[in-house]
Structures are given as structure tokens and as C-alpha cells.
PDB file of C-alpha atoms in Angstrom:
ATOM      1  CA  MET I   1      19.250 -14.766  -9.186  1.00 81.00           C
ATOM      2  CA  GLN I   2      19.921 -11.156  -8.776  1.00 88.00           C
ATOM      3  CA  LEU I   3      18.484  -9.359  -5.586  1.00 89.00           C
ATOM      4  CA  ILE I   4      16.773  -6.215  -6.796  1.00 86.00           C
ATOM      5  CA  GLY I   5      14.470  -5.203  -3.869  1.00 85.00           C
ATOM      6  CA  GLN I   6      13.898  -5.982  -0.094  1.00 83.00           C
ATOM      7  CA  GLY I   7      10.908  -5.243   1.907  1.00 79.00           C
ATOM      8  CA  ARG I   8      10.126  -5.759   5.645  1.00 80.00           C
ATOM      9  CA  ASP I   9       9.204  -9.424   5.164  1.00 84.00           C
ATOM     10  CA  ALA I  10      10.118 -10.279   1.538  1.00 88.00           C
ATOM     11  CA  ASP I  11      12.950 -10.127  -0.928  1.00 90.00           C
ATOM     12  CA  VAL I  12      12.528  -9.663  -4.670  1.00 93.00           C
ATOM     13  CA  TYR I  13      14.843 -11.238  -7.339  1.00 94.00           C
ATOM     14  CA  ALA I  14      15.105 -10.719 -11.061  1.00 93.00           C
ATOM     15  CA  LEU I  15      14.488 -13.843 -12.962  1.00 93.00           C
ATOM     16  CA  ASP I  16      14.787 -12.545 -16.409  1.00 92.00           C
ATOM     17  CA  GLU I  17      13.746  -9.393 -18.355  1.00 91.00           C
ATOM     18  CA  SER I  18      10.024  -9.955 -17.844  1.00 94.00           C
ATOM     19  CA  ARG I  19       9.620 -11.904 -14.519  1.00 96.00           C
ATOM     20  CA  VAL I  20      10.656 -11.456 -10.796  1.00 95.00           C
ATOM     21  CA  LEU I  21      10.489 -13.770  -7.959  1.00 95.00           C
ATOM     22  CA  ARG I  22       9.026 -12.373  -4.677  1.00 94.00           C
ATOM     23  CA  ARG I  23      10.062 -14.563  -1.817  1.00 92.00           C
ATOM     24  CA  TYR I  24       8.599 -14.335   1.639  1.00 92.00           C
ATOM     25  CA  ARG I  25      11.325 -15.034   4.340  1.00 87.00           C
ATOM     26  CA  GLN I  26       8.870 -16.760   6.670  1.00 84.00           C
ATOM     27  CA  GLY I  27       6.048 -17.615   4.324  1.00 79.00           C
ATOM     28  CA  GLY I  28       3.092 -15.570   3.279  1.00 79.00           C
ATOM     29  CA  PRO I  29      -0.603 -15.715   2.107  1.00 86.00           C
ATOM     30  CA  THR I  30       0.601 -16.313  -1.434  1.00 93.00           C
ATOM     31  CA  GLU I  31      -2.426 -18.243  -2.751  1.00 95.00           C
ATOM     32  CA  LEU I  32      -4.977 -15.516  -1.533  1.00 96.00           C
ATOM     33  CA  GLU I  33      -2.670 -12.763  -2.755  1.00 96.00           C
ATOM     34  CA  ALA I  34      -2.349 -14.259  -6.164  1.00 97.00           C
ATOM     35  CA  ARG I  35      -6.000 -15.002  -6.360  1.00 97.00           C
ATOM     36  CA  LEU I  36      -6.831 -11.382  -5.555  1.00 98.00           C
ATOM     37  CA  MET I  37      -4.316  -9.877  -7.951  1.00 98.00           C
ATOM     38  CA  THR I  38      -5.646 -11.896 -10.825  1.00 98.00           C
ATOM     39  CA  HIS I  39      -9.223 -10.881  -9.851  1.00 98.00           C
ATOM     40  CA  LEU I  40      -8.212  -7.277  -9.872  1.00 98.00           C
ATOM     41  CA  ALA I  41      -6.400  -7.522 -13.135  1.00 98.00           C
ATOM     42  CA  ALA I  42      -9.612  -9.092 -14.721  1.00 97.00           C
ATOM     43  CA  CYS I  43     -11.468  -5.969 -13.312  1.00 97.00           C
ATOM     44  CA  GLY I  44      -9.049  -3.457 -14.982  1.00 97.00           C
ATOM     45  CA  TYR I  45      -7.230  -2.471 -11.829  1.00 98.00           C
ATOM     46  CA  PRO I  46      -3.357  -2.023 -12.283  1.00 98.00           C
ATOM     47  CA  VAL I  47      -1.606  -4.940 -10.615  1.00 98.00           C
ATOM     48  CA  PRO I  48       1.432  -7.138 -11.743  1.00 97.00           C
ATOM     49  CA  LYS I  49       0.500 -10.278 -13.681  1.00 97.00           C
ATOM     50  CA  VAL I  50       0.934 -13.556 -11.595  1.00 97.00           C
ATOM     51  CA  TYR I  51       2.702 -16.484 -13.210  1.00 97.00           C
ATOM     52  CA  GLU I  52       3.352 -18.935 -10.558  1.00 96.00           C
ATOM     53  CA  ILE I  53       3.128 -19.389  -6.772  1.00 96.00           C
ATOM     54  CA  THR I  54       4.320 -21.637  -3.859  1.00 94.00           C
ATOM     55  CA  ASP I  55       3.914 -21.294  -0.114  1.00 91.00           C
ATOM     56  CA  THR I  56       6.712 -18.853   0.024  1.00 92.00           C
ATOM     57  CA  ASP I  57       7.207 -17.622  -3.628  1.00 94.00           C
ATOM     58  CA  MET I  58       5.447 -15.661  -6.227  1.00 95.00           C
ATOM     59  CA  VAL I  59       6.644 -15.304  -9.804  1.00 97.00           C
ATOM     60  CA  LEU I  60       5.315 -11.990 -11.081  1.00 97.00           C
ATOM     61  CA  GLU I  61       5.497  -9.561 -14.063  1.00 97.00           C
ATOM     62  CA  ARG I  62       8.679  -7.491 -13.887  1.00 96.00           C
ATOM     63  CA  LEU I  63       7.659  -3.778 -13.719  1.00 95.00           C
ATOM     64  CA  THR I  64       9.948  -1.052 -15.054  1.00 94.00           C
ATOM     65  CA  GLY I  65       9.750   2.306 -13.299  1.00 95.00           C
ATOM     66  CA  PRO I  66      10.367   3.917 -10.121  1.00 95.00           C
ATOM     67  CA  THR I  67       8.071   3.878  -6.973  1.00 95.00           C
ATOM     68  CA  MET I  68       6.246   7.166  -6.201  1.00 94.00           C
ATOM     69  CA  LEU I  69       8.519   7.407  -3.093  1.00 92.00           C
ATOM     70  CA  GLU I  70      11.586   7.453  -5.268  1.00 92.00           C
ATOM     71  CA  VAL I  71      10.065  10.143  -7.650  1.00 93.00           C
ATOM     72  CA  LEU I  72       9.027  12.130  -4.563  1.00 91.00           C
ATOM     73  CA  ALA I  73      12.564  12.024  -3.166  1.00 87.00           C
ATOM     74  CA  ARG I  74      14.076  13.246  -6.451  1.00 90.00           C
ATOM     75  CA  ARG I  75      11.333  15.679  -7.448  1.00 92.00           C
ATOM     76  CA  PRO I  76       9.695  17.004  -4.180  1.00 90.00           C
ATOM     77  CA  TRP I  77       7.678  19.580  -6.072  1.00 92.00           C
ATOM     78  CA  ARG I  78       5.605  16.737  -7.390  1.00 94.00           C
ATOM     79  CA  VAL I  79       4.003  15.971  -4.049  1.00 94.00           C
ATOM     80  CA  GLY I  80       0.677  17.372  -5.035  1.00 95.00           C
ATOM     81  CA  SER I  81       0.259  15.348  -8.200  1.00 96.00           C
ATOM     82  CA  LEU I  82       1.634  12.194  -6.619  1.00 96.00           C
ATOM     83  CA  GLY I  83      -0.775  12.515  -3.666  1.00 96.00           C
ATOM     84  CA  ARG I  84      -3.735  13.128  -5.837  1.00 97.00           C
ATOM     85  CA  THR I  85      -2.772  10.145  -7.999  1.00 98.00           C
ATOM     86  CA  LEU I  86      -2.561   7.890  -4.781  1.00 98.00           C
ATOM     87  CA  GLY I  87      -5.955   9.202  -3.818  1.00 98.00           C
ATOM     88  CA  GLY I  88      -7.510   8.308  -7.167  1.00 98.00           C
ATOM     89  CA  LEU I  89      -6.049   4.939  -6.815  1.00 98.00           C
ATOM     90  CA  HIS I  90      -7.961   4.417  -3.774  1.00 98.00           C
ATOM     91  CA  ASP I  91     -11.117   5.504  -5.456  1.00 98.00           C
ATOM     92  CA  ARG I  92     -10.510   2.941  -8.348  1.00 98.00           C
ATOM     93  CA  LEU I  93     -10.091   0.237  -5.958  1.00 98.00           C
ATOM     94  CA  HIS I  94     -13.038   1.085  -3.698  1.00 98.00           C
ATOM     95  CA  ALA I  95     -15.305   1.064  -6.632  1.00 97.00           C
ATOM     96  CA  LEU I  96     -14.809  -2.679  -6.770  1.00 97.00           C
ATOM     97  CA  PRO I  97     -17.216  -4.978  -4.455  1.00 96.00           C
ATOM     98  CA  ALA I  98     -15.191  -7.300  -2.491  1.00 97.00           C
ATOM     99  CA  PRO I  99     -15.381 -11.004  -3.539  1.00 96.00           C
ATOM    100  CA  THR I 100     -16.890 -13.282  -0.919  1.00 95.00           C
ATOM    101  CA  TRP I 101     -13.567 -15.276  -0.347  1.00 97.00           C
ATOM    102  CA  LEU I 102     -11.578 -12.150   0.730  1.00 97.00           C
ATOM    103  CA  PRO I 103     -11.227 -12.021   4.466  1.00 96.00           C
ATOM    104  CA  ARG I 104     -13.201  -9.166   6.024  1.00 96.00           C
ATOM    105  CA  ARG I 105     -11.252  -6.385   7.891  1.00 95.00           C
ATOM    106  CA  PHE I 106     -12.917  -3.043   9.158  1.00 95.00           C
ATOM    107  CA  ALA I 107     -16.092  -4.561   7.729  1.00 90.00           C
ATOM    108  CA  THR I 108     -19.201  -2.635   6.811  1.00 92.00           C
ATOM    109  CA  ALA I 109     -22.846  -3.362   7.308  1.00 89.00           C
ATOM    110  CA  GLY I 110     -23.054  -5.116   3.961  1.00 89.00           C
ATOM    111  CA  ASP I 111     -21.128  -3.093   1.294  1.00 93.00           C
ATOM    112  CA  ASP I 112     -17.638  -4.292   1.750  1.00 96.00           C
ATOM    113  CA  ARG I 113     -15.113  -3.129  -0.825  1.00 97.00           C
ATOM    114  CA  VAL I 114     -11.523  -4.414  -1.737  1.00 98.00           C
ATOM    115  CA  LEU I 115      -9.048  -2.739   0.535  1.00 98.00           C
ATOM    116  CA  HIS I 116      -5.276  -2.669   0.015  1.00 98.00           C
ATOM    117  CA  LEU I 117      -4.524  -1.795   3.603  1.00 97.00           C
ATOM    118  CA  ASP I 118      -0.805  -0.683   2.677  1.00 96.00           C
ATOM    119  CA  LEU I 119      -1.351   1.701  -0.198  1.00 97.00           C
ATOM    120  CA  HIS I 120       1.341   4.119   0.227  1.00 95.00           C
ATOM    121  CA  LEU I 121       4.016   5.704  -2.122  1.00 94.00           C
ATOM    122  CA  GLY I 122       6.430   2.830  -1.723  1.00 93.00           C
ATOM    123  CA  ASN I 123       3.857   0.488  -3.032  1.00 95.00           C
ATOM    124  CA  VAL I 124       3.007   2.243  -6.366  1.00 98.00           C
ATOM    125  CA  LEU I 125       5.325   1.824  -9.346  1.00 97.00           C
ATOM    126  CA  LEU I 126       5.122   4.387 -12.131  1.00 98.00           C
ATOM    127  CA  THR I 127       5.404   2.399 -15.179  1.00 97.00           C
ATOM    128  CA  ARG I 128       4.852   3.220 -18.974  1.00 95.00           C
ATOM    129  CA  ARG I 129       1.262   1.763 -18.766  1.00 94.00           C
ATOM    130  CA  GLY I 130       0.677   4.130 -15.767  1.00 97.00           C
ATOM    131  CA  PRO I 131       0.851   3.598 -11.914  1.00 98.00           C
ATOM    132  CA  VAL I 132       0.718  -0.156 -10.780  1.00 98.00           C
ATOM    133  CA  VAL I 133       0.081  -1.194  -7.276  1.00 98.00           C
ATOM    134  CA  ILE I 134       1.986  -3.923  -5.606  1.00 96.00           C
ATOM    135  CA  ASP I 135       2.338  -5.799  -2.375  1.00 94.00           C
ATOM    136  CA  TRP I 136      -1.295  -7.013  -1.574  1.00 96.00           C
ATOM    137  CA  ARG I 137      -0.304  -9.171   1.371  1.00 93.00           C
ATOM    138  CA  ASN I 138      -2.494  -7.176   3.791  1.00 93.00           C
ATOM    139  CA  ALA I 139      -5.659  -6.790   1.632  1.00 97.00           C
ATOM    140  CA  GLY I 140      -9.144  -7.444   2.946  1.00 97.00           C
ATOM    141  CA  ALA I 141     -12.750  -6.667   2.508  1.00 97.00           C
ATOM    142  CA  GLY I 142     -14.276  -3.784   4.372  1.00 97.00           C
ATOM    143  CA  ASP I 143     -14.786  -0.042   4.625  1.00 98.00           C
ATOM    144  CA  PRO I 144     -12.915   2.178   2.148  1.00 98.00           C
ATOM    145  CA  ALA I 145     -12.529   4.746   5.012  1.00 98.00           C
ATOM    146  CA  ALA I 146     -10.285   2.379   6.796  1.00 98.00           C
ATOM    147  CA  ASP I 147      -7.992   1.865   3.676  1.00 98.00           C
ATOM    148  CA  VAL I 148      -7.601   5.690   3.295  1.00 98.00           C
ATOM    149  CA  ALA I 149      -7.095   5.922   7.196  1.00 97.00           C
ATOM    150  CA  MET I 150      -4.204   3.308   6.816  1.00 97.00           C
ATOM    151  CA  THR I 151      -2.572   5.445   4.208  1.00 97.00           C
ATOM    152  CA  MET I 152      -2.904   8.403   6.441  1.00 96.00           C
ATOM    153  CA  VAL I 153      -1.298   6.800   9.444  1.00 96.00           C
ATOM    154  CA  THR I 154       1.297   5.217   7.454  1.00 94.00           C
ATOM    155  CA  ILE I 155       2.397   8.577   6.112  1.00 94.00           C
ATOM    156  CA  GLY I 156       1.859  10.179   9.577  1.00 92.00           C
ATOM    157  CA  CYS I 157       3.864   7.896  11.676  1.00 92.00           C
ATOM    158  CA  ALA I 158       6.894   7.599   9.269  1.00 87.00           C
ATOM    159  CA  GLU I 159      10.161   8.945  10.636  1.00 77.00           C
ATOM    160  CA  ILE I 160      11.136  11.920   8.433  1.00 71.00           C
ATOM    161  CA  PRO I 161      14.085  13.999   9.539  1.00 60.00           C
ATOM    162  CA  GLY I 162      14.081  17.713   8.838  1.00 59.00           C
ATOM    163  CA  LEU I 163      11.471  20.555   8.913  1.00 54.00           C
ATOM    164  CA  ALA I 164      10.989  20.805   5.123  1.00 55.00           C
ATOM    165  CA  ALA I 165      10.314  16.999   4.952  1.00 65.00           C
ATOM    166  CA  ARG I 166       7.815  17.205   7.627  1.00 66.00           C
ATOM    167  CA  LEU I 167       6.032  20.161   6.008  1.00 74.00           C
ATOM    168  CA  GLY I 168       6.141  18.075   2.694  1.00 83.00           C
ATOM    169  CA  ARG I 169       4.280  15.263   4.533  1.00 88.00           C
ATOM    170  CA  GLY I 170       1.523  17.627   5.454  1.00 90.00           C
ATOM    171  CA  LEU I 171       1.303  18.511   1.711  1.00 93.00           C
ATOM    172  CA  LEU I 172       1.174  14.950   0.736  1.00 94.00           C
ATOM    173  CA  VAL I 173      -1.616  14.128   3.207  1.00 94.00           C
ATOM    174  CA  ASN I 174      -3.675  16.922   1.997  1.00 95.00           C
ATOM    175  CA  SER I 175      -3.118  16.027  -1.708  1.00 96.00           C
ATOM    176  CA  VAL I 176      -4.146  12.406  -1.138  1.00 97.00           C
ATOM    177  CA  ARG I 177      -7.263  13.631   0.569  1.00 95.00           C
ATOM    178  CA  LYS I 178      -7.984  15.932  -2.388  1.00 95.00           C
ATOM    179  CA  GLY I 179      -7.591  13.105  -4.847  1.00 96.00           C
ATOM    180  CA  CYS I 180      -9.964  10.718  -2.895  1.00 97.00           C
ATOM    181  CA  TRP I 181     -13.763  10.883  -2.345  1.00 96.00           C
ATOM    182  CA  THR I 182     -13.557   8.912   0.874  1.00 97.00           C
ATOM    183  CA  ASP I 183     -13.252  10.655   4.276  1.00 97.00           C
ATOM    184  CA  PRO I 184     -11.059   8.439   6.577  1.00 97.00           C
ATOM    185  CA  ALA I 185     -11.690  10.422   9.812  1.00 94.00           C
ATOM    186  CA  GLY I 186     -14.058   8.014  11.430  1.00 94.00           C
ATOM    187  CA  ARG I 187     -11.603   5.159  11.112  1.00 96.00           C
ATOM    188  CA  ILE I 188      -8.286   6.820  12.060  1.00 96.00           C
ATOM    189  CA  ARG I 189      -8.218   5.854  15.727  1.00 96.00           C
ATOM    190  CA  GLU I 190      -9.372   2.102  14.965  1.00 96.00           C
ATOM    191  CA  VAL I 191      -6.732   1.834  12.179  1.00 97.00           C
ATOM    192  CA  ALA I 192      -3.922   3.261  14.379  1.00 96.00           C
ATOM    193  CA  GLU I 193      -4.823   0.665  16.995  1.00 96.00           C
ATOM    194  CA  ALA I 194      -4.557  -2.155  14.396  1.00 95.00           C
ATOM    195  CA  LYS I 195      -1.231  -0.862  13.010  1.00 95.00           C
ATOM    196  CA  LEU I 196       0.279  -0.976  16.516  1.00 95.00           C
ATOM    197  CA  ALA I 197       0.425  -4.877  15.857  1.00 92.00           C
ATOM    198  CA  ASP I 198       3.077  -4.270  13.152  1.00 90.00           C
ATOM    199  CA  PRO I 199       6.132  -5.981  14.448  1.00 88.00           C
ATOM    200  CA  TYR I 200       8.509  -3.776  12.322  1.00 86.00           C
ATOM    201  CA  LEU I 201       7.375  -0.445  13.814  1.00 91.00           C
ATOM    202  CA  THR I 202      10.243   1.856  15.263  1.00 91.00           C
ATOM    203  CA  PRO I 203       9.746   3.253  18.761  1.00 93.00           C
ATOM    204  CA  ALA I 204       8.870   6.639  17.341  1.00 91.00           C
ATOM    205  CA  GLU I 205       6.286   5.257  14.990  1.00 93.00           C
ATOM    206  CA  ALA I 206       4.728   3.253  17.752  1.00 94.00           C
ATOM    207  CA  ALA I 207       4.636   6.246  20.011  1.00 95.00           C
ATOM    208  CA  TRP I 208       2.866   8.244  17.294  1.00 93.00           C
ATOM    209  CA  LEU I 209       0.339   5.597  16.691  1.00 95.00           C
ATOM    210  CA  ARG I 210      -0.390   5.113  20.390  1.00 95.00           C
ATOM    211  CA  ARG I 211      -1.177   8.932  20.562  1.00 93.00           C
ATOM    212  CA  ARG I 212      -3.737   8.456  17.692  1.00 90.00           C
ATOM    213  CA  ALA I 213      -5.186   5.269  19.093  1.00 92.00           C
ATOM    214  CA  GLY I 214      -5.571   7.097  22.434  1.00 85.00           C
ATOM    215  CA  GLY I 215      -7.912   9.659  20.674  1.00 62.00           C
ATOM    216  CA  ARG I 216      -5.541  12.692  20.284  1.00 55.00           C
ATOM    217  CA  THR I 217      -7.191  15.247  17.881  1.00 43.00           C
ATOM    218  CA  GLY I 218      -5.714  16.945  14.888  1.00 45.00           C
ATOM    219  CA  GLN I 219      -4.997  16.161  11.241  1.00 45.00           C
ATOM    220  CA  PRO I 220      -4.005  12.371  10.558  1.00 45.00           C
ATOM    221  CA  GLY I 221      -0.659  13.439   9.063  1.00 43.00           C
ATOM    222  CA  CYS I 222       0.530  15.648  11.713  1.00 34.00           C
TER     223      CYS I 222
END
């Protein structure tokens, strides 16, 4: 098998022209993830097709196209349109009521929606059929504001060298907000606290999150 991608906790291998194998290095919630992706596909939300699963592996549709992050690196002038598209993907997802079997995270008083909880530029592929959202490992049922807040803090804490890149991050945050109806402000502190449990954080990312979790004011992406 040809290794074609690596994430923080999984590797992706090409099986053939139409399928890939996503393998978690230490196991993952493959059954729940596959069930949710199948449910979302039936609802018309853009996700890869699921073919087979084991405790550690998922055989998925092979998607052709760059991630939003790769496009932004090559064409930074597209930051506005990419951010608005990302915000729109949040709105489309949050229009879907959460199924009862989806674990609750950042729950509401009774109107839980499907949350991706890792919906950033690296998890959206731009394919011929349009943007497709991947990596549903962290998904849950809850408040859409928490989902958007997670995107905001993920963008905000990322280590980006250079003033121009940091200014671009501010533009990206503003564009996501313009493309999305949900205001994340009320969940930023809570989400920052939750993200501090991520074992893959760098010291700089953890320091940024601790400042947010401690109640520092300001824009989420600054």
C-alpha cells in the first residue's frame, strides 16, 4: 500500500483508484465515525463514502483534490472565499438535528445539532463535486456555537511564522464568521479549556489556549 497522508493519530494509504485505507495507529472510534458519515451522506452532507471498517481501519472513498489549507498556501488571496466556504459548511452541518446515538458534547437544553469539532482548512478537500469534509473522529451532539468556537481556537492557536501569515489568520477568522450564522463568542473559553486536553499541542499552542481559557478578552483569532 502507498502511504499518501499522515495525521496526528492516523495514516492514509491508497488501495486503488477509488478507495483509501485510513488506519488509526492506536485504534479509534471507527464504528461510530462510520455510522455518522453514512448518516450524513444520507442527509446530503458532503462526506466520503464508507466501504468497510475494523477496530483500527476504515476503507473510504478516495477523494481527488487539494485541502483548503493547501489551496490557501498556494493562493493566499483566496483567504476570504475559503473562510466563507468553511463558515457555510458549519451552517449546513448545524441544520441537521443530532441523532440520539451520537455522544453529547457542549450540549444544549434540548436542540442538539451534529458537531464536527475539528472543522478547519486541513479537513476540507476541494473536489470536483465541491468541498468534502473528512476526519469525523471528534464529532458529537451539541451547541453549534461550540463547533464554530473550536474552529476559531484551532485557527487562533496554530503556530504561523511571519507577520503576513498572522495577518492572514485574522482575515481567515473574519471570513469564517461572515460565512456562518452562528456566534461562537459564548463558547470560546469553554472550548479552549477542552482543547487543552489534546496531547499533540505544542507548548506555544497550549500557552495560547491557556490565555483564552483564563478569560483573556479579544478576538478569538488574535
